[in-house]
Amino acid sequence: MVTGANTGIGQGIALSVGRAGARVIGVGRSAMDETAALLQGVGAEFVEMRADLGSTAAAQTMFEAAWVEHGPIDGLVNNAGIIKRVDAVDFTEADWDAVMDINLKTMFFLCQSLGKRAIAAGRGARIVNISSMLSFQGGVRVASYTASKSGVLGITRLLANEWAAKGINVNSIAPGYIETNNTEALRADPDRSASILGRIPAGRWGVPSDIGDAAVFLLSRAANYMHGAVIPVDGGWLAR
Ligand code: NAP
């Protein structure tokens, strides 16, 4: 199950895991026709589940329906997320809550939904939570995003501690700067864009398949002994 699978990194992850042979359940609030066509193109089965992940209740209801109709679910990638760019002095409670609700709260409760089902069924499972460079750094003008993504790493480690012995691997991927809707504003600003690119040793922005291929690794048997880890996929950004 991949949340936010209609576009960007989520679409890249859905495509990579489909290519690797998985049946993919895409979750989101928008039509996923493009993703469905891409998966069909690589011969992968794709199921679409609609839910507004700003609501924890809607996310949990969606998860239960998916488990009953298409389960058991072996892996969950919590990818859906939003960002609000506003100076700290002007940051509103609404912008705080909107980002925290989807990026952190729903992320946790979807992990809980899978954990409950997997533990009750005596099955292993894989969870990959998408964090960010702002899980390590402060960022600018993105208070709720930085708080949420720092929280994603904490929750990833907490769940790994609770569930590793139950055969549930909980890990994270921290994408660097990836070409998606989320970074459109940064790429449109020539100064920000040049300063970001200047710090990336790989000399290019990332693309969704860079993250998708790392997700395949964490969802595969090759990552059996990985728990509570975070893999930066950032073109070397953090090494700089
Ligand atoms: P994106 O292109 O803006 O995609 C975000 C995804 O989340 C979309 O599928 C979006 O669906 C979905 N989403 C947002 N709000 C939702 C809601 N209320 N209910 C259901 N789905 C919702 O951004 P992206 O770059 O691919 O981001 C994916 C993840 O990677 C996010 O967690 C982001 O924080 C993280 N990330 C991105 C970068 C980067 O450089 N791009 C770097 C680090 C981390 P709609 O299209 O319907 O809005």
CSV table of N, CA and C in Angstrom, one decimal, residues 151-210:
chain,number,residue,atom,x,y,z
A,151,GLY,N,9.3,14.4,13.6
A,151,GLY,CA,8.4,13.4,14.3
A,151,GLY,C,8.4,12.1,13.6
A,152,VAL,N,8.4,12.1,12.3
A,152,VAL,CA,8.3,10.9,11.5
A,152,VAL,C,9.5,10.0,11.9
A,153,LEU,N,10.7,10.5,12.0
A,153,LEU,CA,11.8,9.7,12.4
A,153,LEU,C,11.7,9.1,13.8
A,154,GLY,N,11.2,10.0,14.7
A,154,GLY,CA,11.0,9.5,16.1
A,154,GLY,C,10.0,8.3,16.2
A,155,ILE,N,8.9,8.5,15.4
A,155,ILE,CA,7.9,7.4,15.5
A,155,ILE,C,8.4,6.2,14.8
A,156,THR,N,9.2,6.3,13.7
A,156,THR,CA,9.7,5.2,13.0
A,156,THR,C,10.6,4.4,14.0
A,157,ARG,N,11.4,5.1,14.8
A,157,ARG,CA,12.3,4.4,15.8
A,157,ARG,C,11.4,3.8,16.9
A,158,LEU,N,10.4,4.5,17.4
A,158,LEU,CA,9.6,3.9,18.4
A,158,LEU,C,8.9,2.7,18.0
A,159,LEU,N,8.3,2.7,16.8
A,159,LEU,CA,7.6,1.5,16.3
A,159,LEU,C,8.6,0.3,16.1
A,160,ALA,N,9.8,0.7,15.6
A,160,ALA,CA,10.8,-0.4,15.4
A,160,ALA,C,11.1,-1.1,16.7
A,161,ASN,N,11.2,-0.3,17.8
A,161,ASN,CA,11.5,-0.8,19.1
A,161,ASN,C,10.4,-1.8,19.6
A,162,GLU,N,9.1,-1.3,19.3
A,162,GLU,CA,8.0,-2.1,19.8
A,162,GLU,C,7.7,-3.4,18.9
A,163,TRP,N,8.0,-3.3,17.6
A,163,TRP,CA,7.5,-4.3,16.7
A,163,TRP,C,8.6,-5.2,16.0
A,164,ALA,N,9.9,-4.8,16.2
A,164,ALA,CA,11.0,-5.6,15.5
A,164,ALA,C,10.9,-7.1,15.9
A,165,ALA,N,10.7,-7.4,17.1
A,165,ALA,CA,10.6,-8.8,17.5
A,165,ALA,C,9.4,-9.5,17.0
A,166,LYS,N,8.4,-8.7,16.5
A,166,LYS,CA,7.2,-9.3,16.0
A,166,LYS,C,7.3,-9.5,14.5
A,167,GLY,N,8.4,-9.2,13.9
A,167,GLY,CA,8.6,-9.4,12.5
A,167,GLY,C,8.1,-8.3,11.6
A,168,ILE,N,7.9,-7.1,12.3
A,168,ILE,CA,7.5,-6.0,11.5
A,168,ILE,C,8.7,-5.0,11.4
A,169,ASN,N,9.1,-4.7,10.2
A,169,ASN,CA,10.3,-3.8,10.0
A,169,ASN,C,9.7,-2.4,9.7
A,170,VAL,N,10.1,-1.5,10.6
A,170,VAL,CA,9.7,-0.1,10.4
A,170,VAL,C,10.9,0.7,10.1
A,171,ASN,N,11.0,1.3,8.9
A,171,ASN,CA,12.2,2.1,8.5
A,171,ASN,C,11.7,3.4,7.8
A,172,SER,N,12.7,4.2,7.4
A,172,SER,CA,12.4,5.4,6.8
A,172,SER,C,13.3,5.7,5.6
A,173,ILE,N,12.8,6.5,4.6
A,173,ILE,CA,13.6,7.0,3.6
A,173,ILE,C,13.5,8.5,3.7
A,174,ALA,N,14.7,9.2,3.7
A,174,ALA,CA,14.7,10.7,3.8
A,174,ALA,C,15.1,11.2,2.4
A,175,PRO,N,14.1,11.6,1.6
A,175,PRO,CA,14.5,12.1,0.2
A,175,PRO,C,15.2,13.4,0.3
A,176,GLY,N,16.2,13.6,-0.6
A,176,GLY,CA,16.7,15.0,-0.7
A,176,GLY,C,15.8,15.8,-1.5
A,177,TYR,N,16.3,16.6,-2.4
A,177,TYR,CA,15.5,17.5,-3.2
A,177,TYR,C,15.1,16.8,-4.5
A,178,ILE,N,13.8,16.5,-4.6
A,178,ILE,CA,13.2,15.7,-5.7
A,178,ILE,C,12.3,16.5,-6.5
A,179,GLU,N,12.3,16.3,-7.8
A,179,GLU,CA,11.5,17.1,-8.8
A,179,GLU,C,10.0,16.6,-8.6
A,180,THR,N,9.2,17.3,-7.9
A,180,THR,CA,7.8,17.0,-7.8
A,180,THR,C,7.0,18.3,-7.5
A,181,ASN,N,5.7,18.2,-7.4
A,181,ASN,CA,4.9,19.4,-7.1
A,181,ASN,C,5.3,20.1,-5.8
A,182,ASN,N,5.7,19.2,-4.9
A,182,ASN,CA,6.1,19.7,-3.5
A,182,ASN,C,7.3,20.7,-3.6
A,183,THR,N,8.2,20.6,-4.6
A,183,THR,CA,9.3,21.5,-4.7
A,183,THR,C,9.2,22.5,-5.9
A,184,GLU,N,8.0,22.6,-6.4
A,184,GLU,CA,7.8,23.5,-7.6
A,184,GLU,C,8.2,24.9,-7.3
A,185,ALA,N,7.8,25.4,-6.1
A,185,ALA,CA,8.1,26.7,-5.7
A,185,ALA,C,9.6,27.0,-5.6
A,186,LEU,N,10.3,26.0,-5.0
A,186,LEU,CA,11.8,26.1,-4.9
A,186,LEU,C,12.4,26.2,-6.2
A,187,ARG,N,12.0,25.3,-7.1
A,187,ARG,CA,12.6,25.3,-8.5
A,187,ARG,C,12.3,26.5,-9.3
A,188,ALA,N,11.1,27.1,-9.0
A,188,ALA,CA,10.7,28.3,-9.7
A,188,ALA,C,11.5,29.6,-9.3
A,189,ASP,N,12.1,29.5,-8.1
A,189,ASP,CA,12.9,30.6,-7.5
A,189,ASP,C,14.3,30.5,-7.9
A,190,PRO,N,14.8,31.3,-8.9
A,190,PRO,CA,16.2,31.0,-9.4
A,190,PRO,C,17.3,31.0,-8.3
A,191,ASP,N,17.2,31.9,-7.3
A,191,ASP,CA,18.2,32.0,-6.3
A,191,ASP,C,18.2,30.7,-5.4
A,192,ARG,N,17.0,30.3,-4.9
A,192,ARG,CA,16.9,29.1,-4.1
A,192,ARG,C,17.3,27.9,-4.9
A,193,SER,N,16.9,27.8,-6.1
A,193,SER,CA,17.1,26.7,-7.0
A,193,SER,C,18.7,26.5,-7.1
A,194,ALA,N,19.3,27.6,-7.5
A,194,ALA,CA,20.8,27.6,-7.7
A,194,ALA,C,21.5,27.2,-6.4
A,195,SER,N,21.1,27.7,-5.3
A,195,SER,CA,21.8,27.4,-4.0
A,195,SER,C,21.6,26.0,-3.6
A,196,ILE,N,20.4,25.4,-3.9
A,196,ILE,CA,20.1,24.0,-3.5
A,196,ILE,C,21.0,23.1,-4.4
A,197,LEU,N,20.9,23.4,-5.7
A,197,LEU,CA,21.7,22.6,-6.7
A,197,LEU,C,23.2,22.6,-6.4
A,198,GLY,N,23.7,23.8,-6.0
A,198,GLY,CA,25.1,24.0,-5.7
A,198,GLY,C,25.6,23.1,-4.6
A,199,ARG,N,24.7,22.7,-3.7
A,199,ARG,CA,25.1,21.9,-2.5
A,199,ARG,C,24.9,20.3,-2.8
A,200,ILE,N,24.3,20.0,-3.9
A,200,ILE,CA,24.1,18.6,-4.2
A,200,ILE,C,25.3,18.0,-4.9
A,201,PRO,N,26.1,17.1,-4.3
A,201,PRO,CA,27.2,16.5,-4.9
A,201,PRO,C,26.9,15.8,-6.2
A,202,ALA,N,25.7,15.2,-6.3
A,202,ALA,CA,25.4,14.5,-7.5
A,202,ALA,C,25.1,15.5,-8.7
A,203,GLY,N,24.9,16.7,-8.4
A,203,GLY,CA,24.8,17.7,-9.5
A,203,GLY,C,23.5,17.8,-10.2
A,204,ARG,N,22.5,17.1,-9.6
A,204,ARG,CA,21.1,17.1,-10.1
A,204,ARG,C,20.1,17.0,-9.0
A,205,TRP,N,18.9,17.4,-9.3
A,205,TRP,CA,17.7,17.1,-8.4
A,205,TRP,C,17.4,15.7,-8.6
A,206,GLY,N,16.8,15.1,-7.5
A,206,GLY,CA,16.4,13.7,-7.6
A,206,GLY,C,15.1,13.5,-8.4
A,207,VAL,N,14.9,12.3,-8.8
A,207,VAL,CA,13.6,12.0,-9.5
A,207,VAL,C,12.9,10.9,-8.7
A,208,PRO,N,11.5,10.8,-8.8
A,208,PRO,CA,10.8,9.9,-8.0
A,208,PRO,C,11.3,8.4,-8.0
A,209,SER,N,11.8,8.0,-9.2
A,209,SER,CA,12.3,6.6,-9.2
A,209,SER,C,13.5,6.4,-8.3
A,210,ASP,N,14.3,7.4,-8.0
A,210,ASP,CA,15.4,7.3,-7.1
A,210,ASP,C,14.9,6.8,-5.7
